[in-house]
mmCIF file of C-alpha atoms in Angstrom:
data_model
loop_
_atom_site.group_PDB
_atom_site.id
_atom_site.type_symbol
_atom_site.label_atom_id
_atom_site.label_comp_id
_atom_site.label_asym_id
_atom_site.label_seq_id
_atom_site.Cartn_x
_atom_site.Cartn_y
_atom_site.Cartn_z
ATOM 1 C CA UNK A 1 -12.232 3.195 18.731
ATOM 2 C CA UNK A 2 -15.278 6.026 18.159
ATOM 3 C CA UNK A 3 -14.765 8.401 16.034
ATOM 4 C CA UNK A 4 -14.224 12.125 17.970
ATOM 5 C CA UNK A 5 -16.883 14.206 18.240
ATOM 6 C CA UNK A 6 -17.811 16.499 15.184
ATOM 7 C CA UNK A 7 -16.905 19.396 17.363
ATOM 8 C CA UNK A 8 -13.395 18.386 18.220
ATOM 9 C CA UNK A 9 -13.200 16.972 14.524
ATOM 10 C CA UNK A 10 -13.901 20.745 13.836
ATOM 11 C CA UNK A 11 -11.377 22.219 16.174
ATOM 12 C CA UNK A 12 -9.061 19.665 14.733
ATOM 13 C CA UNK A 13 -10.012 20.754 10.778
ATOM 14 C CA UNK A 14 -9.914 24.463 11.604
ATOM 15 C CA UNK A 15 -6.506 24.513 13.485
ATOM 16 C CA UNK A 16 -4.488 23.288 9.910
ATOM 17 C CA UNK A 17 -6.334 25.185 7.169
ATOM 18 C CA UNK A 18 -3.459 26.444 5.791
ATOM 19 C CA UNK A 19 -1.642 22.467 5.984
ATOM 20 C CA UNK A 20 -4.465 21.093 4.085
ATOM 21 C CA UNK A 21 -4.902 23.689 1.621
ATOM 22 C CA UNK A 22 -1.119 23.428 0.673
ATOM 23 C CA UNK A 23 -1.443 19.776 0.400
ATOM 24 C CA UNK A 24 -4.565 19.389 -1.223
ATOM 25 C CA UNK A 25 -3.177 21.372 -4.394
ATOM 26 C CA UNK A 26 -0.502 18.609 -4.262
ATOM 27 C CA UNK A 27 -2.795 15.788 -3.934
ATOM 28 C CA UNK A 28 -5.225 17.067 -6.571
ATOM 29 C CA UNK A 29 -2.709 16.711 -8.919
ATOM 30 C CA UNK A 30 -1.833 13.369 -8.343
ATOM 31 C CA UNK A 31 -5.742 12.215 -8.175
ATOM 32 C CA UNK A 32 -6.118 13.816 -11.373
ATOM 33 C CA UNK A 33 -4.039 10.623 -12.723
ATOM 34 C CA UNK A 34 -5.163 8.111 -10.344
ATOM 35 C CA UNK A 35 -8.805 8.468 -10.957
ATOM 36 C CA UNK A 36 -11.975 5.828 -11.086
ATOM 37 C CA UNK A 37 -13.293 7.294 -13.751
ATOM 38 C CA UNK A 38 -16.486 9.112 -12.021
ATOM 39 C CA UNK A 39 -18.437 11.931 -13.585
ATOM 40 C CA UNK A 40 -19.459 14.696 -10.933
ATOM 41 C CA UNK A 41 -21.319 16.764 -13.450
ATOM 42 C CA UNK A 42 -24.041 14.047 -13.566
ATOM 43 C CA UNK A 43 -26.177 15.050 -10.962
ATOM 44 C CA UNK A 44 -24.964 15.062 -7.000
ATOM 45 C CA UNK A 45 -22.357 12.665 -7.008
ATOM 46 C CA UNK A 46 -20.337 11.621 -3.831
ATOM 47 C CA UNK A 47 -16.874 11.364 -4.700
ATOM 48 C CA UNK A 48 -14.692 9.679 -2.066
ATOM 49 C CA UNK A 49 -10.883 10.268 -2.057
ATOM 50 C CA UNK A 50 -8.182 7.159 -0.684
ATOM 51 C CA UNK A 51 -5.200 7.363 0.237
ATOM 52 C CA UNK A 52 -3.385 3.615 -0.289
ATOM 53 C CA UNK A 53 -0.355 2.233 0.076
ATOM 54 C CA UNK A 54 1.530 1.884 -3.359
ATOM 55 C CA UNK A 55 1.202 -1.532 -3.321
ATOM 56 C CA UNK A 56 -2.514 -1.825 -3.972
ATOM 57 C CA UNK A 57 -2.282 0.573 -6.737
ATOM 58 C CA UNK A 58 -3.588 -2.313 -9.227
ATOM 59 C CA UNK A 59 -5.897 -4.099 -7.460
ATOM 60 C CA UNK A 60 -7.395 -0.940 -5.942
ATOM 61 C CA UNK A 61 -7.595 0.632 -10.090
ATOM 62 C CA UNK A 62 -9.541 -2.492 -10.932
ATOM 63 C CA UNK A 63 -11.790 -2.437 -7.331
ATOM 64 C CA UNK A 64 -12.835 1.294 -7.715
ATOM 65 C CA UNK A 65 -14.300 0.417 -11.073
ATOM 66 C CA UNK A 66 -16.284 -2.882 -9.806
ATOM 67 C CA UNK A 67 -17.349 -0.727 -6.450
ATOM 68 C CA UNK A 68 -18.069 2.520 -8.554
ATOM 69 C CA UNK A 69 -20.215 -0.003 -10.881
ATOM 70 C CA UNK A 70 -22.156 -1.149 -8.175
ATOM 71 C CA UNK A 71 -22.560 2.214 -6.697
ATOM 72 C CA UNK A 72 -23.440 4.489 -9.493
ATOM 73 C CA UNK A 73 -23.971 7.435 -7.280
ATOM 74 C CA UNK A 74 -20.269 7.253 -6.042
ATOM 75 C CA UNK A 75 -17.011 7.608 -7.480
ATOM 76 C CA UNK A 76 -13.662 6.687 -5.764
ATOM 77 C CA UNK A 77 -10.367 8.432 -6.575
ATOM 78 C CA UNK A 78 -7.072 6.881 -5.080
ATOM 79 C CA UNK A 79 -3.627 8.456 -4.598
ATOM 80 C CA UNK A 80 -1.478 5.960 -4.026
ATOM 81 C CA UNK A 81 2.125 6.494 -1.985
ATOM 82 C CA UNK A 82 4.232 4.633 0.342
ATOM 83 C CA UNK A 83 2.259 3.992 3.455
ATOM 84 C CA UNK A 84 4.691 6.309 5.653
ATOM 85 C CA UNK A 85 3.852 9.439 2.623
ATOM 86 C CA UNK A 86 0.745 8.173 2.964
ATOM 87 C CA UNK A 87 0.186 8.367 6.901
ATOM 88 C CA UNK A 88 1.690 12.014 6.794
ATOM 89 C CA UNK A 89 -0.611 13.261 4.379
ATOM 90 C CA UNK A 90 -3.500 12.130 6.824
ATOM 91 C CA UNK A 91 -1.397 14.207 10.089
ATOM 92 C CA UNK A 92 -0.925 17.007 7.631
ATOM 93 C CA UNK A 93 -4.220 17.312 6.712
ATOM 94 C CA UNK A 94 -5.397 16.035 3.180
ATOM 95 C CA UNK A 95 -8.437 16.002 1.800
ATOM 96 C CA UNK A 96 -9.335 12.481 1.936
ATOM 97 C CA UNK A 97 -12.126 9.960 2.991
ATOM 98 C CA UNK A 98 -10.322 6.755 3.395
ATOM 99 C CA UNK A 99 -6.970 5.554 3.957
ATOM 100 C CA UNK A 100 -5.065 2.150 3.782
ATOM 101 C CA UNK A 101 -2.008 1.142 4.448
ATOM 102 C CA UNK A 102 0.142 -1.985 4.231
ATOM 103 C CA UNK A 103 0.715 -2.694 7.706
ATOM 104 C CA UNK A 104 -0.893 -2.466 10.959
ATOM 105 C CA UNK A 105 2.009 -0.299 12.760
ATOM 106 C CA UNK A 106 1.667 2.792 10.270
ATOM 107 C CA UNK A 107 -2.373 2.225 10.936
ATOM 108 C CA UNK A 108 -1.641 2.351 14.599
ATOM 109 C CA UNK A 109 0.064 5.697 14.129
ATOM 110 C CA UNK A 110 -3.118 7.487 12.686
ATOM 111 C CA UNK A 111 -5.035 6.913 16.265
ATOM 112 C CA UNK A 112 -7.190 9.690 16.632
ATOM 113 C CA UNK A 113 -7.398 10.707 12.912
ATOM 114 C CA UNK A 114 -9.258 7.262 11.757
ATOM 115 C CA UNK A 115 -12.232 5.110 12.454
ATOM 116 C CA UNK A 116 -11.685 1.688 13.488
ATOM 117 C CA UNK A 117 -9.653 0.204 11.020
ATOM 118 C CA UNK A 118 -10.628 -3.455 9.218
ATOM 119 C CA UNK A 119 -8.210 -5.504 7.872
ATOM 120 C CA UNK A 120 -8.897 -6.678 4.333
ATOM 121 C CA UNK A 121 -6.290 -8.488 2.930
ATOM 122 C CA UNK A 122 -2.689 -10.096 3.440
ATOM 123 C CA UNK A 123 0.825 -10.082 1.219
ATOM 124 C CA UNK A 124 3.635 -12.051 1.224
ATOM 125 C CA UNK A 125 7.459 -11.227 0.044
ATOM 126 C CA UNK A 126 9.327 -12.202 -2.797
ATOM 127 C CA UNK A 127 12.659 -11.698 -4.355
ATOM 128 C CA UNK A 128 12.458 -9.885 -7.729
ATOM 129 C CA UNK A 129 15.138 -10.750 -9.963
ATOM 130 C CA UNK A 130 16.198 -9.221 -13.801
ATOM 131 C CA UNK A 131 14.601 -11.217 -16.353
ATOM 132 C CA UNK A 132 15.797 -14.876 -16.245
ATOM 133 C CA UNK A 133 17.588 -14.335 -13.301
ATOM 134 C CA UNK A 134 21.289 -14.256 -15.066
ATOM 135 C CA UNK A 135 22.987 -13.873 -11.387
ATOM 136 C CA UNK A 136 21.453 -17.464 -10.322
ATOM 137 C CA UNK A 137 19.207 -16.217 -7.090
ATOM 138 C CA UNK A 138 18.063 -19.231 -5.520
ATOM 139 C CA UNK A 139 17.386 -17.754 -1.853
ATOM 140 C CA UNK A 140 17.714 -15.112 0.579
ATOM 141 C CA UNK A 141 21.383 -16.016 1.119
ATOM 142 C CA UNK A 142 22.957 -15.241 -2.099
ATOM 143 C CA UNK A 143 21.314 -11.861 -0.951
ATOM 144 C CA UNK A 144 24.305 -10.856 0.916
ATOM 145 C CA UNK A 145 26.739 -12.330 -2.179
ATOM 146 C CA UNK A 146 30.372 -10.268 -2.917
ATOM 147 C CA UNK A 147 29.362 -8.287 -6.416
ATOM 148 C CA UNK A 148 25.270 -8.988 -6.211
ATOM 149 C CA UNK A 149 23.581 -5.236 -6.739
ATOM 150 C CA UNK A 150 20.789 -5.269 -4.479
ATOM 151 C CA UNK A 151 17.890 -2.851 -3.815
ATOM 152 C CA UNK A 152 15.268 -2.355 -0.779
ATOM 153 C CA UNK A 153 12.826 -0.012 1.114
ATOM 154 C CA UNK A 154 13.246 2.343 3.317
ATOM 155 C CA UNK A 155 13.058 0.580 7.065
ATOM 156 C CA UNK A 156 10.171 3.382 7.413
ATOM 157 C CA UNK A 157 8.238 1.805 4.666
ATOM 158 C CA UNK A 158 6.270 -1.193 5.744
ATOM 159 C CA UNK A 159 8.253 -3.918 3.006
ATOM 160 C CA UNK A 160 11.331 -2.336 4.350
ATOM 161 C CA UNK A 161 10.398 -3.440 8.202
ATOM 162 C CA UNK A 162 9.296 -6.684 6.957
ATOM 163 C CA UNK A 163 12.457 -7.271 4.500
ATOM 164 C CA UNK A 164 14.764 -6.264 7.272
ATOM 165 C CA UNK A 165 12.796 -8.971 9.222
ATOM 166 C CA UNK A 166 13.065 -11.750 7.313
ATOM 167 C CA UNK A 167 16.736 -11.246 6.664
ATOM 168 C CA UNK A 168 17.646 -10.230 10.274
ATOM 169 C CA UNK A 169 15.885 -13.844 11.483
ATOM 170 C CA UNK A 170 17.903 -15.811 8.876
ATOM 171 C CA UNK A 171 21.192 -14.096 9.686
ATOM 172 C CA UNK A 172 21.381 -12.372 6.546
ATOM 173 C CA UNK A 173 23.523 -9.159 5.892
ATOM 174 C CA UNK A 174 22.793 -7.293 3.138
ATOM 175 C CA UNK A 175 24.028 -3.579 1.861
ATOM 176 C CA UNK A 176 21.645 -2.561 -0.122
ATOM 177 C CA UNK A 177 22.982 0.239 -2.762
ATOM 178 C CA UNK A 178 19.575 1.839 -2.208
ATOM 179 C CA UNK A 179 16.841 1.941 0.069
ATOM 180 C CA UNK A 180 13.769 3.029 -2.010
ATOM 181 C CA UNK A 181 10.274 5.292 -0.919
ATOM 182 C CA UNK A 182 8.278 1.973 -1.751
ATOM 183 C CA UNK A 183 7.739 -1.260 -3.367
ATOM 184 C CA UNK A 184 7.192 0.050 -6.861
ATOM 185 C CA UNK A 185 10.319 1.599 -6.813
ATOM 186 C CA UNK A 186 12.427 -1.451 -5.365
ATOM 187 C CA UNK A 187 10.445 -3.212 -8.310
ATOM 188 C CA UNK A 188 11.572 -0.330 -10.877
ATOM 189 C CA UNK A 189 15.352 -0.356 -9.929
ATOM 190 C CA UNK A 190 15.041 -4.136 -11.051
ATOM 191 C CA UNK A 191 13.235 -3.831 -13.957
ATOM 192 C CA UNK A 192 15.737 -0.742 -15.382
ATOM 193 C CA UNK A 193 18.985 -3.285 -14.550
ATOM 194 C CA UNK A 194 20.101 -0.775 -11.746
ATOM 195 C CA UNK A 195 19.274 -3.661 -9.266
ATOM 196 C CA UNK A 196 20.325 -7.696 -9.505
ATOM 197 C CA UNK A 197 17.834 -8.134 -7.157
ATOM 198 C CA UNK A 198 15.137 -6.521 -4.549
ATOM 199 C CA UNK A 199 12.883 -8.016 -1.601
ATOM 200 C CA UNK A 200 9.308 -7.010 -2.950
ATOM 201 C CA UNK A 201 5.595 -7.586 -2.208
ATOM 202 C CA UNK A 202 4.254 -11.205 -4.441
ATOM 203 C CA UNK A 203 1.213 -9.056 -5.747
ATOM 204 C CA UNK A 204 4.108 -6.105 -7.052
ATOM 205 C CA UNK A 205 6.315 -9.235 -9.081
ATOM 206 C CA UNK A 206 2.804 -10.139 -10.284
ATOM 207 C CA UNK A 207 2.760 -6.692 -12.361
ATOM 208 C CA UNK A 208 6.151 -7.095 -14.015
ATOM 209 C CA UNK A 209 6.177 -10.919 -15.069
ATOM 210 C CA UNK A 210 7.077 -9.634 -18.839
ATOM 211 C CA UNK A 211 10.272 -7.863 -17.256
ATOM 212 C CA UNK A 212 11.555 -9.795 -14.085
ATOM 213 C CA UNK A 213 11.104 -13.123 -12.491
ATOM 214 C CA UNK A 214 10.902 -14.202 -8.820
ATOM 215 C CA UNK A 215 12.433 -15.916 -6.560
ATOM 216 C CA UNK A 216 9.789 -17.881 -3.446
ATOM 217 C CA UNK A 217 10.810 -17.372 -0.271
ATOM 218 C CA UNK A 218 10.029 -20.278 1.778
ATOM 219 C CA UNK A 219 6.903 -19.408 4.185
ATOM 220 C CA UNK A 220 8.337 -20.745 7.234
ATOM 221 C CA UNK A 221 11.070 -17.676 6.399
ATOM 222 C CA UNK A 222 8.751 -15.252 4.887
ATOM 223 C CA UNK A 223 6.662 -12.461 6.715
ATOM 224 C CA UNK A 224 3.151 -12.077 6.501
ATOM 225 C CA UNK A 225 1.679 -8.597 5.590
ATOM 226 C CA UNK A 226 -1.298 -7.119 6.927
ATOM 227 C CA UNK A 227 -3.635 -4.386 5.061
ATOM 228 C CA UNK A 228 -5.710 -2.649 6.738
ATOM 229 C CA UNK A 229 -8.159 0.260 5.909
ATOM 230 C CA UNK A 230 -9.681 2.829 7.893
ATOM 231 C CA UNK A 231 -12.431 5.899 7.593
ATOM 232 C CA UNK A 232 -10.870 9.430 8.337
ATOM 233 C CA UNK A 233 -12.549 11.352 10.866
ATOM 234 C CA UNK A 234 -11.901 15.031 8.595
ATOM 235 C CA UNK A 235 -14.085 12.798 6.117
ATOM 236 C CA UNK A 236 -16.838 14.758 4.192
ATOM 237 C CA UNK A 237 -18.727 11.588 3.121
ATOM 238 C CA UNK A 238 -18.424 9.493 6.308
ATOM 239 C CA UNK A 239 -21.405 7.314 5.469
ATOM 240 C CA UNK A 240 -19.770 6.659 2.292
ATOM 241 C CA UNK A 241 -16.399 6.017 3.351
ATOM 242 C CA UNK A 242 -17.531 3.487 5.750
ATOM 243 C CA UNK A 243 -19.538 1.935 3.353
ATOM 244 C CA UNK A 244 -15.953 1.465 0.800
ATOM 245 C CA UNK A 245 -14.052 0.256 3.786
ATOM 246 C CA UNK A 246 -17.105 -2.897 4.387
ATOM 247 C CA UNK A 247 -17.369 -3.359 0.462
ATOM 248 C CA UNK A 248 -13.530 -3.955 1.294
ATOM 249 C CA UNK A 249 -14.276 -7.755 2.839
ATOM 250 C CA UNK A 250 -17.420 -8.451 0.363
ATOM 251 C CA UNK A 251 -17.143 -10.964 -1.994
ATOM 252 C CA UNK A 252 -16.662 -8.824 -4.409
ATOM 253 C CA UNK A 253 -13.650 -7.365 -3.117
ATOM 254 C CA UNK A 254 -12.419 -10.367 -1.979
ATOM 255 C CA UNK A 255 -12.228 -12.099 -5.359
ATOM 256 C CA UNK A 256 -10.331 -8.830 -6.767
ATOM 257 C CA UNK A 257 -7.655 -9.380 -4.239
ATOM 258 C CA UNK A 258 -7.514 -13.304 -4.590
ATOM 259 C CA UNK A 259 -7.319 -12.511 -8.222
ATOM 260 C CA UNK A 260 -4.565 -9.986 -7.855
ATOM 261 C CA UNK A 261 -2.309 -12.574 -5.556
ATOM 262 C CA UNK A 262 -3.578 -11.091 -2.163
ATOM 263 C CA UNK A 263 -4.157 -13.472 0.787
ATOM 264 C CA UNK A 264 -7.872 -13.653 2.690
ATOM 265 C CA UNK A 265 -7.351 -11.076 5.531
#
């Protein structure tokens, strides 16, 4: 898909002013946490914004220092939200160079706001369980157990769709006593005891081995998810955002998200 022309890009731009000024005061405040680390007052320096999916907000920490290492004239900043927050912040506007998200449907959504997107990576789902797992999880079925607390996404959020997948193919009814913004806060609910158990992303257990265990869902039950990452048209830096999204499938990349507990895309 080509990217619009830079006059309808303009139109596009000039028609939500008010959107993306409102926004970007929003999102500067959470890039101010969520920083690479680059310095703008040394010399020009391009400094490329991404919006990500919560679920990369690890890996993509550790690959915006490698990438900002081998590019010393660029620093990345990420904010990092649910891939639904994140997909709105692109319709509404924000300031941003890149996004990815954790599926290929929210991706979809953003036709006419993105480049061609690439996909760079692949997840698969877990159950996260307290610490030991004193309730005795042993599969998806005790899921739907009389007394078990249990905790998942919203069926907006991609690991929502996909958890409500995998149960709905084994038969599985489950009442969740939540239905949480993202993965990190399935994860959280878990790791605080509010949750027995919640249906998260393998790379998102990964982070909280010292609090939680895990429970393998067999891959002939599991689903597969698909990351993929796009330029954004309303990009200031085009040449450098496209450049982030190839580093994406380098080797370099690659062995961050092998490392991390990502699947080759």
């Amino acid at each position: 898909m080509a990217p619009p022309p830079a006059a309808a890009r303009r139109a596009r731009q000039t028609a939500r002013p008010r959107r993306a000024a409102a926004l970007g005061v929003t999102l500067a405040l959470a890039l101010a946490g969520c920083g690479g680390g680059g310095d703008d007052g040394a010399g020009e320096r391009t400094e490329l914004t991404v919006l990500a999916a919560a679920s990369l907000t690890d890996v993509f920490r550790t690959a915006g220092d490698a990438y900002q290492e081998a590019h010393p004239g660029t620093s990345v900043r990420f904010s990092f939200a649910g891939s639904q927050e994140v997909a709105a912040q692109v319709r509404q506007g924000a300031p941003a160079d890149v996004v990815a998200t954790a599926d290929t449907r929210t991706m979809d959504g953003l036709r006419g706001e993105t480049g061609d997107p690439a996909l760079f990576a692949r997840n698969r789902l877990v159950v996260a369980v307290a610490d030991g797992n004193p309730q005795k999880v042993r599969g998806l079925r005790d899921l739907e157990r009389n007394g078990l607390t249990v905790v998942l996404a919203a069926p907006e959020v991609p690991v929502g769709r996909y958890s409500r997948r995998v149960l709905e193919r084994q038969g599985i009814a489950v009442d969740p006593v939540s239905r949480e913004p993202n993965v990190r806060a399935v994860l959280s609910k878990v790791e605080l005891g509010e949750a027995d158990a919640g249906i998260v992303y393998r790379t998102d257990a990964a982070t909280a081995e010292d609090t939680t265990d895990t429970v393998r869902i067999p891959d002939r039950q599991n689903a597969l998810a698909a990351y993929p990452a796009a330029t954004l048209d309303a990009s200031a830096h085009p040449e450098a955002a496209a450049a982030f999204v190839r580093w994406l499938n380098g080797s370099a990349a690659q062995r961050i998200l092998r490392d991390a507990g990502f699947e080759a895309p």
